[in-house]
Short mmCIF file of C-alpha atoms in Angstrom, two decimals:
data_model
loop_
_atom_site.label_atom_id
_atom_site.label_comp_id
_atom_site.label_asym_id
_atom_site.label_seq_id
_atom_site.Cartn_x
_atom_site.Cartn_y
_atom_site.Cartn_z
CA UNK A 1 104.59 115.81 64.18
CA UNK A 2 105.27 117.30 67.62
CA UNK A 3 102.16 117.65 69.74
CA UNK A 4 101.18 120.91 71.42
CA UNK A 5 102.51 121.54 74.92
CA UNK A 6 100.20 120.67 77.80
CA UNK A 7 99.69 123.18 80.61
CA UNK A 8 99.40 121.54 84.04
CA UNK A 9 97.18 123.05 86.70
CA UNK A 10 97.37 121.67 90.24
CA UNK A 11 94.35 122.17 92.49
CA UNK A 12 95.41 119.96 95.42
CA UNK A 13 95.43 122.90 97.84
CA UNK A 14 91.82 123.77 96.99
CA UNK A 15 89.87 120.93 95.39
CA UNK A 16 92.10 118.27 96.92
CA UNK A 17 91.58 119.68 100.39
CA UNK A 18 87.83 119.17 100.00
CA UNK A 19 88.42 115.49 100.64
CA UNK A 20 86.63 114.48 103.85
CA UNK A 21 89.88 113.31 105.48
CA UNK A 22 92.10 116.30 104.62
CA UNK A 23 92.42 119.63 106.39
CA UNK A 24 95.57 121.53 105.45
CA UNK A 25 96.87 124.12 107.89
CA UNK A 26 98.33 127.43 106.74
CA UNK A 27 101.87 126.15 107.25
CA UNK A 28 101.16 122.95 105.35
CA UNK A 29 99.69 124.83 102.40
CA UNK A 30 102.74 127.09 102.21
CA UNK A 31 105.02 124.04 102.42
CA UNK A 32 103.21 122.33 99.53
CA UNK A 33 103.17 125.55 97.50
CA UNK A 34 106.96 125.40 97.45
CA UNK A 35 106.93 121.70 96.56
CA UNK A 36 104.52 122.17 93.66
CA UNK A 37 106.48 125.13 92.30
CA UNK A 38 109.71 123.16 92.54
CA UNK A 39 108.09 120.23 90.68
CA UNK A 40 107.27 122.55 87.80
CA UNK A 41 103.49 123.02 87.54
CA UNK A 42 102.29 125.85 85.31
CA UNK A 43 99.54 126.82 87.73
CA UNK A 44 98.95 126.23 91.43
CA UNK A 45 95.48 126.95 92.76
CA UNK A 46 95.94 127.94 96.38
CA UNK A 47 92.33 128.10 97.52
CA UNK A 48 89.27 130.26 97.87
CA UNK A 49 90.33 133.48 99.66
CA UNK A 50 87.14 134.19 101.55
CA UNK A 51 87.26 136.71 104.42
CA UNK A 52 88.79 135.52 107.71
CA UNK A 53 89.74 132.13 106.31
CA UNK A 54 92.95 130.09 106.23
CA UNK A 55 93.05 130.73 102.49
CA UNK A 56 92.95 134.49 102.97
CA UNK A 57 95.98 134.19 105.28
CA UNK A 58 97.61 131.83 102.78
CA UNK A 59 97.50 134.37 99.96
CA UNK A 60 98.81 137.07 102.28
CA UNK A 61 101.85 134.93 103.11
CA UNK A 62 102.22 133.50 99.60
CA UNK A 63 102.51 137.04 98.20
CA UNK A 64 105.90 137.23 99.94
CA UNK A 65 107.18 134.15 98.09
CA UNK A 66 108.79 134.35 94.64
CA UNK A 67 107.76 131.30 92.60
CA UNK A 68 110.23 129.94 90.06
CA UNK A 69 107.96 128.03 87.70
CA UNK A 70 104.32 128.44 88.62
CA UNK A 71 101.57 131.02 88.52
CA UNK A 72 99.57 131.18 91.75
CA UNK A 73 95.84 131.31 91.08
CA UNK A 74 92.89 132.11 93.34
CA UNK A 75 89.49 130.48 93.06
CA UNK A 76 86.07 132.12 93.13
CA UNK A 77 82.60 132.09 91.66
CA UNK A 78 80.45 134.36 89.55
CA UNK A 79 78.65 137.12 91.42
CA UNK A 80 75.42 136.51 93.26
CA UNK A 81 72.31 136.64 91.11
CA UNK A 82 70.70 140.09 91.36
CA UNK A 83 73.68 141.29 93.41
CA UNK A 84 76.13 144.05 92.45
CA UNK A 85 79.51 142.71 91.41
CA UNK A 86 81.39 145.49 93.19
CA UNK A 87 79.62 144.54 96.44
CA UNK A 88 80.47 140.84 96.20
CA UNK A 89 82.60 140.10 99.29
CA UNK A 90 84.13 136.89 97.89
CA UNK A 91 85.19 138.54 94.62
CA UNK A 92 86.67 141.45 96.56
CA UNK A 93 88.71 139.01 98.68
CA UNK A 94 89.93 137.31 95.50
CA UNK A 95 91.08 140.64 94.06
CA UNK A 96 92.70 141.68 97.33
CA UNK A 97 94.69 138.40 97.38
CA UNK A 98 97.02 140.02 94.85
CA UNK A 99 97.03 137.21 92.27
CA UNK A 100 97.35 137.96 88.58
CA UNK A 101 95.50 134.80 87.52
CA UNK A 102 91.98 134.01 88.72
CA UNK A 103 89.88 130.90 88.26
CA UNK A 104 86.13 131.49 88.31
CA UNK A 105 83.40 128.87 88.13
CA UNK A 106 79.88 129.45 86.93
CA UNK A 107 76.75 127.47 86.19
CA UNK A 108 76.23 125.62 82.93
CA UNK A 109 73.45 123.16 83.64
CA UNK A 110 69.96 124.65 83.53
CA UNK A 111 68.96 122.22 86.28
CA UNK A 112 71.34 124.10 88.60
CA UNK A 113 70.48 127.53 87.26
CA UNK A 114 66.81 127.11 88.14
CA UNK A 115 67.03 124.92 91.26
CA UNK A 116 70.23 126.15 92.92
CA UNK A 117 70.55 129.77 91.80
CA UNK A 118 66.80 130.31 91.48
CA UNK A 119 67.65 132.32 88.38
CA UNK A 120 66.59 132.57 84.77
CA UNK A 121 68.98 131.41 82.02
CA UNK A 122 69.52 135.07 81.06
CA UNK A 123 70.38 136.09 84.64
CA UNK A 124 73.04 133.36 84.80
CA UNK A 125 74.58 134.55 81.52
CA UNK A 126 74.61 138.08 82.86
CA UNK A 127 76.38 136.93 86.05
CA UNK A 128 79.10 135.27 83.97
CA UNK A 129 79.53 138.32 81.76
CA UNK A 130 79.55 140.95 84.49
CA UNK A 131 81.89 138.96 86.77
CA UNK A 132 84.61 138.33 84.21
CA UNK A 133 84.49 141.87 82.84
CA UNK A 134 84.81 143.24 86.38
CA UNK A 135 87.83 141.02 87.05
CA UNK A 136 89.52 142.49 83.99
CA UNK A 137 88.63 146.08 84.81
CA UNK A 138 88.34 146.95 88.49
CA UNK A 139 89.99 149.56 90.75
CA UNK A 140 91.48 146.98 93.16
CA UNK A 141 93.57 144.53 91.11
CA UNK A 142 92.89 144.11 87.37
CA UNK A 143 93.33 140.39 86.63
CA UNK A 144 95.66 139.59 83.74
CA UNK A 145 94.58 136.00 83.10
CA UNK A 146 91.13 134.47 83.65
CA UNK A 147 90.45 130.74 83.74
CA UNK A 148 86.75 130.00 83.53
CA UNK A 149 85.46 126.67 84.89
CA UNK A 150 81.95 125.94 83.54
CA UNK A 151 80.71 123.71 86.37
CA UNK A 152 78.89 120.48 85.42
CA UNK A 153 79.56 121.35 81.79
CA UNK A 154 79.09 117.83 80.43
CA UNK A 155 75.80 117.29 82.26
CA UNK A 156 74.66 120.70 81.07
CA UNK A 157 75.65 119.90 77.50
CA UNK A 158 73.74 116.61 77.54
CA UNK A 159 70.67 118.42 78.88
CA UNK A 160 70.79 121.48 76.60
CA UNK A 161 73.80 121.75 74.26
CA UNK A 162 72.84 125.17 72.96
CA UNK A 163 72.68 126.76 76.42
CA UNK A 164 75.87 125.04 77.65
CA UNK A 165 77.75 126.44 74.65
CA UNK A 166 76.19 129.85 75.21
CA UNK A 167 77.68 129.99 78.73
CA UNK A 168 81.11 129.23 77.27
CA UNK A 169 80.68 131.85 74.58
CA UNK A 170 79.61 134.44 77.15
CA UNK A 171 82.74 133.73 79.22
CA UNK A 172 84.99 134.11 76.18
CA UNK A 173 83.36 137.35 75.06
CA UNK A 174 83.76 138.68 78.61
CA UNK A 175 87.49 137.98 78.59
CA UNK A 176 88.21 134.36 79.59
CA UNK A 177 91.62 133.10 78.45
CA UNK A 178 91.03 129.44 79.35
CA UNK A 179 87.81 127.43 79.33
CA UNK A 180 88.34 124.40 81.60
CA UNK A 181 85.38 122.12 80.89
CA UNK A 182 84.31 120.58 84.22
CA UNK A 183 83.15 116.97 84.44
CA UNK A 184 82.08 117.79 87.98
CA UNK A 185 80.13 114.76 89.14
CA UNK A 186 82.43 112.19 87.50
CA UNK A 187 79.58 110.41 85.74
CA UNK A 188 80.62 110.62 82.08
CA UNK A 189 82.24 107.82 80.14
CA UNK A 190 85.47 108.55 78.30
CA UNK A 191 83.98 108.40 74.80
CA UNK A 192 81.24 110.84 75.84
CA UNK A 193 83.89 113.29 77.05
CA UNK A 194 85.82 112.97 73.80
CA UNK A 195 82.74 113.49 71.62
CA UNK A 196 81.57 116.56 73.56
CA UNK A 197 85.03 118.18 73.62
CA UNK A 198 85.28 117.79 69.86
CA UNK A 199 81.89 119.47 69.47
CA UNK A 200 82.97 122.33 71.72
CA UNK A 201 86.12 122.79 69.65
CA UNK A 202 84.09 122.87 66.46
CA UNK A 203 81.80 125.50 67.99
CA UNK A 204 84.72 127.67 69.08
CA UNK A 205 86.34 127.42 65.66
CA UNK A 206 83.20 128.28 63.69
CA UNK A 207 81.40 130.91 65.78
CA UNK A 208 81.99 134.32 64.17
CA UNK A 209 81.62 136.38 67.35
CA UNK A 210 84.15 134.21 69.15
CA UNK A 211 86.52 134.37 66.19
CA UNK A 212 86.36 138.16 66.20
CA UNK A 213 86.83 138.43 69.99
CA UNK A 214 89.81 136.08 70.05
CA UNK A 215 91.65 137.30 66.96
CA UNK A 216 94.41 138.75 69.13
CA UNK A 217 93.64 136.72 72.24
CA UNK A 218 93.62 132.96 71.62
CA UNK A 219 91.51 130.88 74.00
CA UNK A 220 92.76 127.60 75.45
CA UNK A 221 90.46 124.65 76.04
CA UNK A 222 90.95 122.65 79.22
CA UNK A 223 89.57 119.73 81.25
CA UNK A 224 88.74 119.32 84.93
CA UNK A 225 87.57 115.77 85.71
CA UNK A 226 86.41 113.92 88.81
CA UNK A 227 86.76 110.22 89.50
CA UNK A 228 83.32 109.10 90.68
CA UNK A 229 83.11 106.44 87.95
CA UNK A 230 86.80 105.55 88.21
CA UNK A 231 87.43 107.31 84.88
CA UNK A 232 88.98 110.61 85.97
CA UNK A 233 92.31 109.88 84.29
CA UNK A 234 90.75 108.21 81.23
CA UNK A 235 88.38 111.13 80.73
CA UNK A 236 91.26 113.58 81.01
CA UNK A 237 93.40 111.71 78.47
CA UNK A 238 90.43 111.47 76.10
CA UNK A 239 89.77 115.20 76.46
CA UNK A 240 93.42 115.89 75.61
CA UNK A 241 93.15 113.70 72.52
CA UNK A 242 90.06 115.70 71.53
CA UNK A 243 91.87 119.02 71.83
CA UNK A 244 92.23 120.15 75.46
CA UNK A 245 95.71 121.43 76.33
CA UNK A 246 95.03 122.84 79.81
CA UNK A 247 94.80 119.99 82.35
CA UNK A 248 93.55 120.29 85.92
CA UNK A 249 93.84 117.67 88.65
CA UNK A 250 95.24 116.87 92.07
CA UNK A 251 98.24 114.98 93.37
CA UNK A 252 97.23 111.45 94.43
CA UNK A 253 93.74 112.14 93.10
CA UNK A 254 92.69 113.84 96.34
CA UNK A 255 89.31 115.52 96.24
CA UNK A 256 85.67 115.57 97.21
CA UNK A 257 83.74 112.26 97.28
CA UNK A 258 86.07 109.74 95.62
CA UNK A 259 88.46 112.37 94.32
CA UNK A 260 89.68 114.28 91.28
CA UNK A 261 91.61 113.11 88.26
CA UNK A 262 94.98 111.91 89.53
CA UNK A 263 97.76 114.15 88.24
CA UNK A 264 100.40 111.54 89.12
CA UNK A 265 98.97 109.13 86.57
CA UNK A 266 98.11 111.80 84.01
CA UNK A 267 101.63 113.25 84.06
CA UNK A 268 103.33 109.85 83.83
CA UNK A 269 101.07 108.66 81.00
CA UNK A 270 101.53 111.84 78.98
CA UNK A 271 105.30 111.90 79.51
CA UNK A 272 106.07 108.23 78.94
CA UNK A 273 103.32 106.91 76.69
CA UNK A 274 102.38 109.76 74.35
CA UNK A 275 104.05 112.41 72.20
CA UNK A 276 102.42 115.31 74.05
CA UNK A 277 104.89 117.80 75.49
CA UNK A 278 104.83 118.50 79.21
CA UNK A 279 106.09 121.79 80.64
CA UNK A 280 109.88 121.93 80.44
CA UNK A 281 110.14 122.61 84.16
CA UNK A 282 108.42 119.36 85.16
CA UNK A 283 110.73 117.10 87.17
CA UNK A 284 109.26 113.71 86.32
CA UNK A 285 111.89 111.83 88.33
CA UNK A 286 110.51 113.48 91.50
CA UNK A 287 106.91 112.35 90.93
CA UNK A 288 106.98 109.54 93.50
CA UNK A 289 108.70 111.72 96.10
CA UNK A 290 106.09 114.44 95.55
CA UNK A 291 103.27 111.92 95.92
CA UNK A 292 104.73 110.65 99.21
CA UNK A 293 105.30 114.19 100.51
CA UNK A 294 101.68 115.17 99.88
CA UNK A 295 100.46 112.03 101.66
CA UNK A 296 102.67 112.86 104.67
CA UNK A 297 101.50 116.46 104.85
CA UNK A 298 97.87 115.35 104.54
CA UNK A 299 98.43 112.84 107.35
CA UNK A 300 97.27 109.93 105.20
CA UNK A 301 98.78 106.52 104.59
CA UNK A 302 99.98 106.26 100.97
CA UNK A 303 97.88 104.10 98.67
CA UNK A 304 100.37 101.34 97.91
CA UNK A 305 98.51 100.23 94.78
CA UNK A 306 98.59 103.64 93.13
CA UNK A 307 99.84 103.47 89.51
CA UNK A 308 103.40 104.67 88.93
CA UNK A 309 103.99 106.06 92.46
CA UNK A 310 102.71 103.35 94.81
CA UNK A 311 104.94 100.88 96.63
CA UNK A 312 103.24 98.03 94.77
CA UNK A 313 103.47 99.67 91.34
CA UNK A 314 106.63 97.73 90.49
CA UNK A 315 106.48 95.00 93.15
CA UNK A 316 106.89 91.33 92.26
CA UNK A 317 105.66 88.42 94.34
CA UNK A 318 105.38 85.21 92.32
CA UNK A 319 108.59 83.20 92.03
CA UNK A 320 108.42 83.02 88.24
CA UNK A 321 108.12 86.81 87.98
CA UNK A 322 110.98 87.47 90.39
CA UNK A 323 113.23 84.92 88.69
CA UNK A 324 112.51 86.52 85.32
CA UNK A 325 113.20 90.04 86.61
CA UNK A 326 116.54 88.91 88.08
CA UNK A 327 117.48 87.47 84.69
CA UNK A 328 116.71 90.77 82.96
CA UNK A 329 113.30 89.92 81.51
CA UNK A 330 110.81 92.76 81.55
CA UNK A 331 107.73 92.42 83.73
CA UNK A 332 107.34 96.19 84.06
CA UNK A 333 105.66 98.59 81.65
CA UNK A 334 108.21 101.39 82.26
CA UNK A 335 111.55 101.90 83.99
CA UNK A 336 110.45 102.73 87.57
CA UNK A 337 113.30 105.23 87.99
CA UNK A 338 111.67 107.46 85.33
CA UNK A 339 109.10 108.49 87.96
CA UNK A 340 111.42 108.13 90.96
CA UNK A 341 110.12 104.71 91.98
CA UNK A 342 111.93 101.35 92.10
CA UNK A 343 111.47 97.63 91.66
CA UNK A 344 110.48 95.87 94.88
CA UNK A 345 110.36 92.23 95.91
CA UNK A 346 107.41 90.99 97.96
CA UNK A 347 108.05 88.34 100.60
CA UNK A 348 105.10 86.01 101.10
CA UNK A 349 104.03 82.37 100.99
CA UNK A 350 104.56 82.63 97.21
CA UNK A 351 108.23 83.48 97.62
CA UNK A 352 110.89 81.10 96.37
CA UNK A 353 114.67 81.19 96.52
CA UNK A 354 114.75 83.79 93.77
CA UNK A 355 112.83 86.20 96.00
CA UNK A 356 115.07 85.55 99.02
CA UNK A 357 118.15 85.93 96.83
CA UNK A 358 116.90 89.21 95.37
CA UNK A 359 116.26 90.62 98.84
CA UNK A 360 119.66 89.49 100.11
CA UNK A 361 121.40 91.03 97.12
CA UNK A 362 119.55 94.30 97.64
CA UNK A 363 121.31 94.55 101.01
CA UNK A 364 124.75 93.76 99.58
CA UNK A 365 125.02 89.98 100.03
CA UNK A 366 126.14 88.04 96.98
CA UNK A 367 124.42 84.70 97.44
CA UNK A 368 123.33 82.11 94.90
CA UNK A 369 120.36 79.78 95.12
CA UNK A 370 122.43 76.99 96.67
CA UNK A 371 123.46 79.12 99.64
CA UNK A 372 122.10 77.40 102.80
CA UNK A 373 121.50 80.80 104.38
CA UNK A 374 118.90 81.49 101.71
CA UNK A 375 117.13 78.24 102.56
CA UNK A 376 116.92 79.08 106.26
CA UNK A 377 115.77 82.59 105.40
CA UNK A 378 113.07 81.21 103.10
CA UNK A 379 111.87 78.80 105.79
CA UNK A 380 111.39 81.68 108.23
CA UNK A 381 109.57 83.71 105.58
CA UNK A 382 107.11 80.87 104.97
CA UNK A 383 106.67 80.23 108.70
CA UNK A 384 105.92 83.88 109.49
CA UNK A 385 103.48 84.24 106.60
CA UNK A 386 101.71 80.99 107.51
CA UNK A 387 101.07 82.43 110.98
CA UNK A 388 99.51 85.55 109.44
CA UNK A 389 102.49 87.94 109.66
CA UNK A 390 102.67 90.31 106.71
CA UNK A 391 106.25 90.74 105.45
CA UNK A 392 105.06 92.08 102.09
CA UNK A 393 106.97 95.22 101.14
CA UNK A 394 108.33 96.06 104.60
CA UNK A 395 111.89 97.02 103.67
CA UNK A 396 113.22 97.19 107.23
CA UNK A 397 111.72 93.80 108.09
CA UNK A 398 113.41 92.44 104.96
CA UNK A 399 116.70 94.02 106.01
CA UNK A 400 116.60 92.62 109.53
CA UNK A 401 115.63 89.18 108.24
CA UNK A 402 118.62 89.25 105.88
CA UNK A 403 121.01 90.47 108.57
CA UNK A 404 119.81 87.70 110.89
CA UNK A 405 120.37 84.86 108.44
CA UNK A 406 123.66 86.21 107.13
CA UNK A 407 125.14 86.41 110.62
CA UNK A 408 125.12 90.17 111.16
CA UNK A 409 122.77 90.31 114.18
CA UNK A 410 125.16 90.07 117.16
CA UNK A 411 123.04 91.70 119.84
CA UNK A 412 121.05 89.43 122.14
CA UNK A 413 117.89 90.84 123.76
CA UNK A 414 115.80 88.75 126.17
CA UNK A 415 112.89 90.18 128.11
CA UNK A 416 112.55 88.22 131.38
CA UNK A 417 109.87 90.34 133.00
CA UNK A 418 107.72 93.28 131.95
CA UNK A 419 104.93 94.29 134.33
CA UNK A 420 102.87 97.18 133.00
CA UNK A 421 100.22 98.77 135.18
CA UNK A 422 97.69 101.27 133.88
CA UNK A 423 95.59 103.06 136.50
CA UNK A 424 92.54 105.12 135.62
CA UNK A 425 90.02 106.46 138.11
CA UNK A 426 87.57 109.34 138.20
CA UNK A 427 86.25 110.72 141.48
CA UNK A 428 83.71 113.45 140.88
CA UNK A 429 85.81 116.14 139.14
CA UNK A 430 89.17 114.52 139.88
CA UNK A 431 90.81 112.28 137.32
CA UNK A 432 93.66 109.89 138.08
CA UNK A 433 95.55 108.39 135.17
CA UNK A 434 99.04 106.99 135.53
CA UNK A 435 101.10 104.08 134.26
CA UNK A 436 104.17 102.23 135.48
CA UNK A 437 106.49 99.55 134.20
CA UNK A 438 108.79 97.09 136.00
CA UNK A 439 111.26 95.66 133.50
CA UNK A 440 113.89 92.96 133.75
CA UNK A 441 115.79 92.42 130.53
CA UNK A 442 119.02 90.64 129.56
CA UNK A 443 121.09 92.51 126.99
CA UNK A 444 124.15 90.76 125.59
CA UNK A 445 124.31 88.53 128.67
CA UNK A 446 123.94 91.29 131.27
CA UNK A 447 120.74 91.77 133.23
CA UNK A 448 119.20 95.22 133.59
CA UNK A 449 116.34 96.22 135.90
CA UNK A 450 114.34 99.34 135.22
CA UNK A 451 111.31 101.01 136.81
CA UNK A 452 109.49 103.85 135.05
CA UNK A 453 106.23 105.67 135.67
CA UNK A 454 104.21 108.77 134.79
CA UNK A 455 104.28 108.23 131.00
CA UNK A 456 100.95 108.36 129.15
CA UNK A 457 99.68 104.94 128.10
CA UNK A 458 100.89 101.36 128.64
CA UNK A 459 102.79 101.16 125.35
CA UNK A 460 104.54 104.48 126.00
CA UNK A 461 105.65 103.50 129.52
CA UNK A 462 107.00 100.12 128.38
CA UNK A 463 108.89 101.88 125.58
CA UNK A 464 110.34 104.34 128.09
CA UNK A 465 111.58 101.49 130.30
CA UNK A 466 113.03 99.55 127.35
CA UNK A 467 114.86 102.59 125.99
CA UNK A 468 116.36 103.26 129.41
CA UNK A 469 117.66 99.67 129.53
CA UNK A 470 119.09 100.06 125.99
CA UNK A 471 120.78 103.28 127.05
CA UNK A 472 122.46 101.55 130.01
CA UNK A 473 123.67 98.77 127.73
CA UNK A 474 125.08 101.17 125.15
CA UNK A 475 122.59 100.14 122.48
CA UNK A 476 121.07 102.61 119.99
CA UNK A 477 118.42 104.97 121.35
CA UNK A 478 118.79 107.70 118.72
CA UNK A 479 115.24 107.40 117.44
CA UNK A 480 111.68 108.35 118.32
CA UNK A 481 108.28 106.91 117.52
CA UNK A 482 106.47 108.93 114.83
CA UNK A 483 103.65 106.66 113.67
CA UNK A 484 101.75 103.73 115.18
CA UNK A 485 99.23 101.60 113.31
CA UNK A 486 97.43 98.36 114.04
CA UNK A 487 96.65 96.04 111.15
CA UNK A 488 93.29 94.34 110.82
CA UNK A 489 93.30 90.66 111.88
CA UNK A 490 92.82 87.95 109.29
CA UNK A 491 89.31 86.53 108.95
CA UNK A 492 90.45 83.27 110.51
CA UNK A 493 92.23 85.12 113.32
CA UNK A 494 89.44 87.00 115.06
CA UNK A 495 88.14 87.36 118.58
CA UNK A 496 89.66 88.65 121.81
CA UNK A 497 92.56 86.21 121.51
CA UNK A 498 93.41 87.18 117.92
CA UNK A 499 97.00 87.97 116.99
CA UNK A 500 97.47 91.49 115.70
CA UNK A 501 100.28 93.08 113.74
CA UNK A 502 101.44 96.52 114.79
CA UNK A 503 103.33 98.72 112.33
CA UNK A 504 105.52 101.28 114.08
CA UNK A 505 107.55 103.92 112.29
CA UNK A 506 110.55 105.51 114.00
CA UNK A 507 112.56 108.55 112.96
CA UNK A 508 116.28 108.47 113.68
CA UNK A 509 118.18 111.59 114.69
CA UNK A 510 119.49 111.91 111.13
CA UNK A 511 115.96 111.82 109.68
CA UNK A 512 115.73 108.24 108.42
CA UNK A 513 112.32 106.58 108.80
CA UNK A 514 112.33 102.93 109.88
CA UNK A 515 109.24 100.72 110.11
CA UNK A 516 109.24 97.45 112.03
CA UNK A 517 106.41 95.21 113.19
CA UNK A 518 105.35 93.06 116.08
CA UNK A 519 102.85 90.19 115.99
CA UNK A 520 101.18 88.92 119.16
CA UNK A 521 97.88 88.50 121.00
CA UNK A 522 99.04 91.17 123.48
CA UNK A 523 99.35 94.63 121.88
CA UNK A 524 102.02 95.66 124.42
CA UNK A 525 104.11 92.60 123.58
CA UNK A 526 103.61 93.19 119.84
CA UNK A 527 104.73 96.80 120.28
CA UNK A 528 107.76 95.71 122.28
CA UNK A 529 108.73 93.27 119.50
CA UNK A 530 108.76 96.17 117.05
CA UNK A 531 110.94 98.24 119.37
CA UNK A 532 113.41 95.41 119.85
CA UNK A 533 113.64 94.95 116.09
CA UNK A 534 114.51 98.59 115.40
CA UNK A 535 117.26 98.42 118.05
CA UNK A 536 118.63 95.18 116.56
CA UNK A 537 118.58 96.76 113.12
CA UNK A 538 120.43 99.90 114.18
CA UNK A 539 122.91 97.92 116.29
CA UNK A 540 123.64 95.55 113.39
CA UNK A 541 124.31 98.48 111.06
CA UNK A 542 127.03 99.91 113.28
CA UNK A 543 130.33 99.76 111.50
CA UNK A 544 128.74 98.14 108.47
CA UNK A 545 128.53 100.04 105.19
CA UNK A 546 125.06 99.82 103.70
CA UNK A 547 124.49 99.23 99.97
CA UNK A 548 123.04 102.10 98.02
#
């Protein structure tokens, strides 16, 4: 029997942005609004439109955008205890945002009612009732659809089931269309969530007042889980099995503390491992691309071990695994392309000829295990890894390594001298800070001398000098540095003399992102190694068709 369709509610722009390392700008929120709509979510929660906030400006600009698939929702809370609902500034801002769907949270747990609101149980019920009725019937913007989030519902239910259910009933009688049960502190186990959801369903199906109020207005049950116990996804799936069809979460599991339930995993599990029906507009094959886009906009490094969407999700290291994959044996629980990901080969001390062969083939070279080029390539892999260099999943390092051993690297770059001077001095209120670089480099047999100054920082000035030499030699310079990271040294490689690995990402003029590394005791030398590698890579590609 076909399962009921699941409604997907994305709250990355609101709950996800409450992560301590995320601060979306107005432009970034508008950019992601378009991405989420294009992906096919039923609902997109844009934020909390409080006066004079980024979110207030967001809703003003978002009102000019026509969404194809999604309903834009605004977030708010029940009115202040003992305050007049029509005087509530936050609720007024929500109504003035122009949305037709509003999500309101209210208190469920008596512990919070008494200690946080300083209210009686009856006053809290009144706040729920008055707020939702006002949203439905107000002179500013009557809301057509109300999603009610009973905050800390599961803790409240454990403490006092009767009162927790009464708050839900009050919300339904006041006009709520969706009750999204909130597992707010992430402390419940999955079987607890399932048991409580089933009891809520039973209550909704047997209460006569609710039955009468919803005869012509069916109410949907939903789930909003956090991940504090590492069970955000499991609790969400269990809630769905118990009857919830409205699912809230965030892309990449972003959120306060350790995060919300990860929509990436929830969507992939529901689509590929169950018979539940996702919204028809959902573009599952774009899931990995969406995950990466949200990481980029948030300014965070992607979590490579993330299920389904991470770089390591379908990566194979051990020689036996790689050999089996090449022979068609399955070591993967799904086809990676279903979520827009792909199989990757890790290069490490565990790599054998099968791994080197797989990498070479991925770049268009048809080699077998007896090819001597594979043996020399494997020897360099083992040597680099033994020294502490991480080749791992670095595609551009893999590509350059392959090009080198298959005779495609023709350019010769030798640095004969590189003197970098960094001067910093402060005299009272005057600050002096300048850098210079004297460079002597041999490029394809011809020596070039360059002097540069005035650039900020020793790495930047050495890069400026190197790029000027490359320009004179006719080598590629059609790229710019867009990200610079320093890896942590190995435990056995510590101290002032420790070798470090720098990871530098460059963007070419046509938008391609290339990441190469350097490995040295001197961070300037390590950075220069990375720069040389990206030039060798681009030079080797000239006139050579790349495999898809």
